[in-house]
Amino acid sequence: MTVQKKINIKNKKAYFEFEILDKFVAGIQLTGTEIKSIRLSQARITESFCEFNDGGELFIVNMYIQEYLFGHHFNHKPKSERRLLLNKRELRSLRKDVEAKGNTIVPLRLFINDRGFAKLEIALAKGKQTHDKREVLKDRDNKRDLARIKKSFNT
């Protein structure tokens, strides 16, 4: 058995753009060449989002998975919709929250679990206002300045 490297593709922009309310871990329905590309870390979730279809299933839209180099004519489409696998109870809860309160579902992290399955950490999120974003930037700058002062004081 070979030891595979840890795959952990993050969506850092989601924490800045949205206020995270609740997190879920969902499986993804993938084809053979898609999982091979993910194992090579050739995926991107920064511009993607999740939405429900008419049948009540949850899909991730705009997730980019690069075509597999050795796939030939069996390859997948890089930006196709992919179904997310959750319990019915979780799906009903998410759908109710999205429709009633105007929230959205954003992907936070794409990873491969211990059993070798691709999982997607998604979050129920609410969009931040511009003044909230400014506050985050101000806090980040203050922490950086404080760390710089501490470092110069200790040396």
mmCIF file with all atom_site columns, C-alpha atoms in Angstrom:
data_model
loop_
_atom_site.group_PDB
_atom_site.id
_atom_site.type_symbol
_atom_site.label_atom_id
_atom_site.label_alt_id
_atom_site.label_comp_id
_atom_site.label_asym_id
_atom_site.label_entity_id
_atom_site.label_seq_id
_atom_site.pdbx_PDB_ins_code
_atom_site.Cartn_x
_atom_site.Cartn_y
_atom_site.Cartn_z
_atom_site.occupancy
_atom_site.B_iso_or_equiv
_atom_site.pdbx_formal_charge
_atom_site.auth_seq_id
_atom_site.auth_comp_id
_atom_site.auth_asym_id
_atom_site.auth_atom_id
_atom_site.pdbx_PDB_model_num
ATOM 1   C CA . MET A 1 1   ? 0.000   0.000  0.000   1.00 0.00 ? 1   MET A CA 1
ATOM 2   C CA . THR A 1 2   ? 1.459   3.354  -1.003  1.00 0.00 ? 2   THR A CA 1
ATOM 3   C CA . VAL A 1 3   ? 1.321   6.402  1.189   1.00 0.00 ? 3   VAL A CA 1
ATOM 4   C CA . GLN A 1 4   ? -0.351  9.267  -0.643  1.00 0.00 ? 4   GLN A CA 1
ATOM 5   C CA . LYS A 1 5   ? 0.278   12.904 0.120   1.00 0.00 ? 5   LYS A CA 1
ATOM 6   C CA . LYS A 1 6   ? -2.378  14.908 1.931   1.00 0.00 ? 6   LYS A CA 1
ATOM 7   C CA . ILE A 1 7   ? -4.650  16.824 -0.426  1.00 0.00 ? 7   ILE A CA 1
ATOM 8   C CA . ASN A 1 8   ? -6.068  19.967 1.153   1.00 0.00 ? 8   ASN A CA 1
ATOM 9   C CA . ILE A 1 9   ? -7.356  22.568 -1.319  1.00 0.00 ? 9   ILE A CA 1
ATOM 10  C CA . LYS A 1 10  ? -8.711  25.621 0.529   1.00 0.00 ? 10  LYS A CA 1
ATOM 11  C CA . ASN A 1 11  ? -10.988 28.508 -0.385  1.00 0.00 ? 11  ASN A CA 1
ATOM 12  C CA . LYS A 1 12  ? -9.368  31.334 1.601   1.00 0.00 ? 12  LYS A CA 1
ATOM 13  C CA . LYS A 1 13  ? -11.527 33.961 -0.089  1.00 0.00 ? 13  LYS A CA 1
ATOM 14  C CA . ALA A 1 14  ? -14.696 32.478 1.467   1.00 0.00 ? 14  ALA A CA 1
ATOM 15  C CA . TYR A 1 15  ? -13.653 33.421 5.017   1.00 0.00 ? 15  TYR A CA 1
ATOM 16  C CA . PHE A 1 16  ? -13.098 37.023 3.914   1.00 0.00 ? 16  PHE A CA 1
ATOM 17  C CA . GLU A 1 17  ? -16.235 37.401 1.776   1.00 0.00 ? 17  GLU A CA 1
ATOM 18  C CA . PHE A 1 18  ? -18.711 35.514 3.997   1.00 0.00 ? 18  PHE A CA 1
ATOM 19  C CA . GLU A 1 19  ? -19.656 35.074 7.633   1.00 0.00 ? 19  GLU A CA 1
ATOM 20  C CA . ILE A 1 20  ? -19.667 31.307 8.279   1.00 0.00 ? 20  ILE A CA 1
ATOM 21  C CA . LEU A 1 21  ? -22.775 30.116 10.125  1.00 0.00 ? 21  LEU A CA 1
ATOM 22  C CA . ASP A 1 22  ? -22.613 26.304 9.961   1.00 0.00 ? 22  ASP A CA 1
ATOM 23  C CA . LYS A 1 23  ? -20.243 23.709 8.429   1.00 0.00 ? 23  LYS A CA 1
ATOM 24  C CA . PHE A 1 24  ? -20.945 20.333 6.783   1.00 0.00 ? 24  PHE A CA 1
ATOM 25  C CA . VAL A 1 25  ? -18.767 17.664 5.178   1.00 0.00 ? 25  VAL A CA 1
ATOM 26  C CA . ALA A 1 26  ? -20.188 16.285 1.932   1.00 0.00 ? 26  ALA A CA 1
ATOM 27  C CA . GLY A 1 27  ? -19.053 13.601 -0.457  1.00 0.00 ? 27  GLY A CA 1
ATOM 28  C CA . ILE A 1 28  ? -18.738 14.363 -4.167  1.00 0.00 ? 28  ILE A CA 1
ATOM 29  C CA . GLN A 1 29  ? -19.926 12.203 -7.032  1.00 0.00 ? 29  GLN A CA 1
ATOM 30  C CA . LEU A 1 30  ? -16.903 12.051 -9.357  1.00 0.00 ? 30  LEU A CA 1
ATOM 31  C CA . THR A 1 31  ? -15.777 10.097 -12.411 1.00 0.00 ? 31  THR A CA 1
ATOM 32  C CA . GLY A 1 32  ? -12.468 8.224  -12.603 1.00 0.00 ? 32  GLY A CA 1
ATOM 33  C CA . THR A 1 33  ? -10.417 10.933 -14.273 1.00 0.00 ? 33  THR A CA 1
ATOM 34  C CA . GLU A 1 34  ? -11.746 13.623 -11.905 1.00 0.00 ? 34  GLU A CA 1
ATOM 35  C CA . ILE A 1 35  ? -10.534 11.840 -8.765  1.00 0.00 ? 35  ILE A CA 1
ATOM 36  C CA . LYS A 1 36  ? -7.147  11.229 -10.404 1.00 0.00 ? 36  LYS A CA 1
ATOM 37  C CA . SER A 1 37  ? -6.764  14.958 -11.096 1.00 0.00 ? 37  SER A CA 1
ATOM 38  C CA . ILE A 1 38  ? -7.788  15.829 -7.521  1.00 0.00 ? 38  ILE A CA 1
ATOM 39  C CA . ARG A 1 39  ? -5.183  13.413 -6.168  1.00 0.00 ? 39  ARG A CA 1
ATOM 40  C CA . LEU A 1 40  ? -2.618  15.373 -8.186  1.00 0.00 ? 40  LEU A CA 1
ATOM 41  C CA . SER A 1 41  ? -3.893  18.641 -6.548  1.00 0.00 ? 41  SER A CA 1
ATOM 42  C CA . GLN A 1 42  ? -5.169  19.959 -9.859  1.00 0.00 ? 42  GLN A CA 1
ATOM 43  C CA . ALA A 1 43  ? -8.452  21.471 -8.657  1.00 0.00 ? 43  ALA A CA 1
ATOM 44  C CA . ARG A 1 44  ? -9.704  24.929 -7.699  1.00 0.00 ? 44  ARG A CA 1
ATOM 45  C CA . ILE A 1 45  ? -12.771 25.908 -5.633  1.00 0.00 ? 45  ILE A CA 1
ATOM 46  C CA . THR A 1 46  ? -12.238 29.658 -5.177  1.00 0.00 ? 46  THR A CA 1
ATOM 47  C CA . GLU A 1 47  ? -14.986 30.792 -7.566  1.00 0.00 ? 47  GLU A CA 1
ATOM 48  C CA . SER A 1 48  ? -17.447 27.975 -6.934  1.00 0.00 ? 48  SER A CA 1
ATOM 49  C CA . PHE A 1 49  ? -20.748 27.883 -5.071  1.00 0.00 ? 49  PHE A CA 1
ATOM 50  C CA . CYS A 1 50  ? -23.466 25.349 -4.278  1.00 0.00 ? 50  CYS A CA 1
ATOM 51  C CA . GLU A 1 51  ? -27.102 25.342 -5.344  1.00 0.00 ? 51  GLU A CA 1
ATOM 52  C CA . PHE A 1 52  ? -30.137 23.065 -5.276  1.00 0.00 ? 52  PHE A CA 1
ATOM 53  C CA . ASN A 1 53  ? -31.819 21.731 -8.405  1.00 0.00 ? 53  ASN A CA 1
ATOM 54  C CA . ASP A 1 54  ? -35.550 21.084 -8.866  1.00 0.00 ? 54  ASP A CA 1
ATOM 55  C CA . GLY A 1 55  ? -35.250 17.561 -7.460  1.00 0.00 ? 55  GLY A CA 1
ATOM 56  C CA . GLY A 1 56  ? -33.822 18.767 -4.159  1.00 0.00 ? 56  GLY A CA 1
ATOM 57  C CA . GLU A 1 57  ? -30.262 17.607 -4.865  1.00 0.00 ? 57  GLU A CA 1
ATOM 58  C CA . LEU A 1 58  ? -27.287 19.792 -4.018  1.00 0.00 ? 58  LEU A CA 1
ATOM 59  C CA . PHE A 1 59  ? -24.721 20.535 -6.741  1.00 0.00 ? 59  PHE A CA 1
ATOM 60  C CA . ILE A 1 60  ? -21.421 22.385 -6.739  1.00 0.00 ? 60  ILE A CA 1
ATOM 61  C CA . VAL A 1 61  ? -21.186 24.793 -9.654  1.00 0.00 ? 61  VAL A CA 1
ATOM 62  C CA . ASN A 1 62  ? -18.078 26.342 -11.224 1.00 0.00 ? 62  ASN A CA 1
ATOM 63  C CA . MET A 1 63  ? -15.607 24.002 -9.497  1.00 0.00 ? 63  MET A CA 1
ATOM 64  C CA . TYR A 1 64  ? -12.569 23.600 -11.737 1.00 0.00 ? 64  TYR A CA 1
ATOM 65  C CA . ILE A 1 65  ? -10.872 20.203 -12.009 1.00 0.00 ? 65  ILE A CA 1
ATOM 66  C CA . GLN A 1 66  ? -8.115  20.147 -14.610 1.00 0.00 ? 66  GLN A CA 1
ATOM 67  C CA . GLU A 1 67  ? -8.357  17.468 -17.280 1.00 0.00 ? 67  GLU A CA 1
ATOM 68  C CA . TYR A 1 68  ? -6.360  14.360 -16.454 1.00 0.00 ? 68  TYR A CA 1
ATOM 69  C CA . LEU A 1 69  ? -3.174  14.262 -18.521 1.00 0.00 ? 69  LEU A CA 1
ATOM 70  C CA . PHE A 1 70  ? -3.478  10.566 -19.459 1.00 0.00 ? 70  PHE A CA 1
ATOM 71  C CA . GLY A 1 71  ? -7.275  10.522 -19.856 1.00 0.00 ? 71  GLY A CA 1
ATOM 72  C CA . HIS A 1 72  ? -7.506  10.761 -23.677 1.00 0.00 ? 72  HIS A CA 1
ATOM 73  C CA . HIS A 1 73  ? -11.111 10.587 -24.908 1.00 0.00 ? 73  HIS A CA 1
ATOM 74  C CA . PHE A 1 74  ? -12.414 9.324  -21.546 1.00 0.00 ? 74  PHE A CA 1
ATOM 75  C CA . ASN A 1 75  ? -11.621 12.671 -19.917 1.00 0.00 ? 75  ASN A CA 1
ATOM 76  C CA . HIS A 1 76  ? -14.125 14.844 -18.023 1.00 0.00 ? 76  HIS A CA 1
ATOM 77  C CA . LYS A 1 77  ? -15.271 18.438 -18.540 1.00 0.00 ? 77  LYS A CA 1
ATOM 78  C CA . PRO A 1 78  ? -13.245 20.804 -16.307 1.00 0.00 ? 78  PRO A CA 1
ATOM 79  C CA . LYS A 1 79  ? -16.173 22.954 -15.076 1.00 0.00 ? 79  LYS A CA 1
ATOM 80  C CA . SER A 1 80  ? -19.196 20.642 -15.029 1.00 0.00 ? 80  SER A CA 1
ATOM 81  C CA . GLU A 1 81  ? -21.687 20.522 -12.152 1.00 0.00 ? 81  GLU A CA 1
ATOM 82  C CA . ARG A 1 82  ? -20.975 17.807 -9.597  1.00 0.00 ? 82  ARG A CA 1
ATOM 83  C CA . ARG A 1 83  ? -23.499 16.342 -7.183  1.00 0.00 ? 83  ARG A CA 1
ATOM 84  C CA . LEU A 1 84  ? -22.814 16.586 -3.460  1.00 0.00 ? 84  LEU A CA 1
ATOM 85  C CA . LEU A 1 85  ? -23.752 13.670 -1.222  1.00 0.00 ? 85  LEU A CA 1
ATOM 86  C CA . LEU A 1 86  ? -25.423 14.533 2.094   1.00 0.00 ? 86  LEU A CA 1
ATOM 87  C CA . ASN A 1 87  ? -28.100 12.984 4.306   1.00 0.00 ? 87  ASN A CA 1
ATOM 88  C CA . LYS A 1 88  ? -31.707 13.890 3.498   1.00 0.00 ? 88  LYS A CA 1
ATOM 89  C CA . ARG A 1 89  ? -32.056 15.570 6.886   1.00 0.00 ? 89  ARG A CA 1
ATOM 90  C CA . GLU A 1 90  ? -29.020 17.782 6.218   1.00 0.00 ? 90  GLU A CA 1
ATOM 91  C CA . LEU A 1 91  ? -30.270 18.609 2.718   1.00 0.00 ? 91  LEU A CA 1
ATOM 92  C CA . ARG A 1 92  ? -33.698 19.644 4.031   1.00 0.00 ? 92  ARG A CA 1
ATOM 93  C CA . SER A 1 93  ? -32.120 21.784 6.730   1.00 0.00 ? 93  SER A CA 1
ATOM 94  C CA . LEU A 1 94  ? -29.766 23.508 4.270   1.00 0.00 ? 94  LEU A CA 1
ATOM 95  C CA . ARG A 1 95  ? -32.510 24.124 1.713   1.00 0.00 ? 95  ARG A CA 1
ATOM 96  C CA . LYS A 1 96  ? -34.788 25.638 4.361   1.00 0.00 ? 96  LYS A CA 1
ATOM 97  C CA . ASP A 1 97  ? -32.021 27.968 5.596   1.00 0.00 ? 97  ASP A CA 1
ATOM 98  C CA . VAL A 1 98  ? -31.040 29.066 2.087   1.00 0.00 ? 98  VAL A CA 1
ATOM 99  C CA . GLU A 1 99  ? -34.583 29.816 0.919   1.00 0.00 ? 99  GLU A CA 1
ATOM 100 C CA . ALA A 1 100 ? -35.870 31.493 4.070   1.00 0.00 ? 100 ALA A CA 1
ATOM 101 C CA . LYS A 1 101 ? -33.005 33.713 5.178   1.00 0.00 ? 101 LYS A CA 1
ATOM 102 C CA . GLY A 1 102 ? -31.213 34.539 1.931   1.00 0.00 ? 102 GLY A CA 1
ATOM 103 C CA . ASN A 1 103 ? -28.053 32.693 2.914   1.00 0.00 ? 103 ASN A CA 1
ATOM 104 C CA . THR A 1 104 ? -25.776 30.846 0.515   1.00 0.00 ? 104 THR A CA 1
ATOM 105 C CA . ILE A 1 105 ? -23.703 27.669 0.532   1.00 0.00 ? 105 ILE A CA 1
ATOM 106 C CA . VAL A 1 106 ? -19.987 28.037 -0.198  1.00 0.00 ? 106 VAL A CA 1
ATOM 107 C CA . PRO A 1 107 ? -17.225 25.412 -0.379  1.00 0.00 ? 107 PRO A CA 1
ATOM 108 C CA . LEU A 1 108 ? -14.430 25.887 2.142   1.00 0.00 ? 108 LEU A CA 1
ATOM 109 C CA . ARG A 1 109 ? -12.073 22.962 1.636   1.00 0.00 ? 109 ARG A CA 1
ATOM 110 C CA . LEU A 1 110 ? -11.591 20.014 -0.725  1.00 0.00 ? 110 LEU A CA 1
ATOM 111 C CA . PHE A 1 111 ? -9.728  17.065 0.762   1.00 0.00 ? 111 PHE A CA 1
ATOM 112 C CA . ILE A 1 112 ? -9.270  13.316 0.548   1.00 0.00 ? 112 ILE A CA 1
ATOM 113 C CA . ASN A 1 113 ? -10.163 11.374 3.691   1.00 0.00 ? 113 ASN A CA 1
ATOM 114 C CA . ASP A 1 114 ? -8.359  8.374  5.191   1.00 0.00 ? 114 ASP A CA 1
ATOM 115 C CA . ARG A 1 115 ? -10.326 5.909  3.043   1.00 0.00 ? 115 ARG A CA 1
ATOM 116 C CA . GLY A 1 116 ? -9.332  7.692  -0.184  1.00 0.00 ? 116 GLY A CA 1
ATOM 117 C CA . PHE A 1 117 ? -12.659 9.412  -0.912  1.00 0.00 ? 117 PHE A CA 1
ATOM 118 C CA . ALA A 1 118 ? -12.858 13.044 -2.006  1.00 0.00 ? 118 ALA A CA 1
ATOM 119 C CA . LYS A 1 119 ? -14.807 15.175 0.475   1.00 0.00 ? 119 LYS A CA 1
ATOM 120 C CA . LEU A 1 120 ? -15.882 18.790 0.357   1.00 0.00 ? 120 LEU A CA 1
ATOM 121 C CA . GLU A 1 121 ? -16.322 20.915 3.452   1.00 0.00 ? 121 GLU A CA 1
ATOM 122 C CA . ILE A 1 122 ? -19.179 23.303 2.750   1.00 0.00 ? 122 ILE A CA 1
ATOM 123 C CA . ALA A 1 123 ? -20.611 26.073 4.875   1.00 0.00 ? 123 ALA A CA 1
ATOM 124 C CA . LEU A 1 124 ? -23.899 27.859 5.252   1.00 0.00 ? 124 LEU A CA 1
ATOM 125 C CA . ALA A 1 125 ? -22.787 31.467 4.948   1.00 0.00 ? 125 ALA A CA 1
ATOM 126 C CA . LYS A 1 126 ? -24.073 35.010 4.934   1.00 0.00 ? 126 LYS A CA 1
ATOM 127 C CA . GLY A 1 127 ? -22.408 37.740 2.850   1.00 0.00 ? 127 GLY A CA 1
ATOM 128 C CA . LYS A 1 128 ? -20.376 40.354 4.715   1.00 0.00 ? 128 LYS A CA 1
ATOM 129 C CA . GLN A 1 129 ? -20.874 44.086 4.295   1.00 0.00 ? 129 GLN A CA 1
ATOM 130 C CA . THR A 1 130 ? -17.940 46.245 3.185   1.00 0.00 ? 130 THR A CA 1
ATOM 131 C CA . HIS A 1 131 ? -17.467 47.743 6.647   1.00 0.00 ? 131 HIS A CA 1
ATOM 132 C CA . ASP A 1 132 ? -17.068 44.236 8.097   1.00 0.00 ? 132 ASP A CA 1
ATOM 133 C CA . LYS A 1 133 ? -14.365 43.498 5.538   1.00 0.00 ? 133 LYS A CA 1
ATOM 134 C CA . ARG A 1 134 ? -12.551 46.718 6.421   1.00 0.00 ? 134 ARG A CA 1
ATOM 135 C CA . GLU A 1 135 ? -12.630 45.715 10.068  1.00 0.00 ? 135 GLU A CA 1
ATOM 136 C CA . VAL A 1 136 ? -11.045 42.346 9.250   1.00 0.00 ? 136 VAL A CA 1
ATOM 137 C CA . LEU A 1 137 ? -8.287  44.051 7.264   1.00 0.00 ? 137 LEU A CA 1
ATOM 138 C CA . LYS A 1 138 ? -7.659  46.521 10.095  1.00 0.00 ? 138 LYS A CA 1
ATOM 139 C CA . ASP A 1 139 ? -7.401  43.694 12.668  1.00 0.00 ? 139 ASP A CA 1
ATOM 140 C CA . ARG A 1 140 ? -5.014  41.783 10.416  1.00 0.00 ? 140 ARG A CA 1
ATOM 141 C CA . ASP A 1 141 ? -2.760  44.848 10.029  1.00 0.00 ? 141 ASP A CA 1
ATOM 142 C CA . ASN A 1 142 ? -2.764  45.467 13.792  1.00 0.00 ? 142 ASN A CA 1
ATOM 143 C CA . LYS A 1 143 ? -1.773  41.862 14.521  1.00 0.00 ? 143 LYS A CA 1
ATOM 144 C CA . ARG A 1 144 ? 1.037   42.043 11.973  1.00 0.00 ? 144 ARG A CA 1
ATOM 145 C CA . ASP A 1 145 ? 2.350   45.314 13.460  1.00 0.00 ? 145 ASP A CA 1
ATOM 146 C CA . LEU A 1 146 ? 2.160   43.914 16.990  1.00 0.00 ? 146 LEU A CA 1
ATOM 147 C CA . ALA A 1 147 ? 4.062   40.786 15.968  1.00 0.00 ? 147 ALA A CA 1
ATOM 148 C CA . ARG A 1 148 ? 6.714   42.947 14.294  1.00 0.00 ? 148 ARG A CA 1
ATOM 149 C CA . ILE A 1 149 ? 7.130   45.056 17.456  1.00 0.00 ? 149 ILE A CA 1
ATOM 150 C CA . LYS A 1 150 ? 7.350   41.958 19.681  1.00 0.00 ? 150 LYS A CA 1
ATOM 151 C CA . LYS A 1 151 ? 9.961   40.427 17.403  1.00 0.00 ? 151 LYS A CA 1
ATOM 152 C CA . SER A 1 152 ? 12.126  43.556 17.430  1.00 0.00 ? 152 SER A CA 1
ATOM 153 C CA . PHE A 1 153 ? 11.752  43.889 21.230  1.00 0.00 ? 153 PHE A CA 1
ATOM 154 C CA . ASN A 1 154 ? 12.824  40.258 21.894  1.00 0.00 ? 154 ASN A CA 1
ATOM 155 C CA . THR A 1 155 ? 15.991  40.427 19.772  1.00 0.00 ? 155 THR A CA 1
#
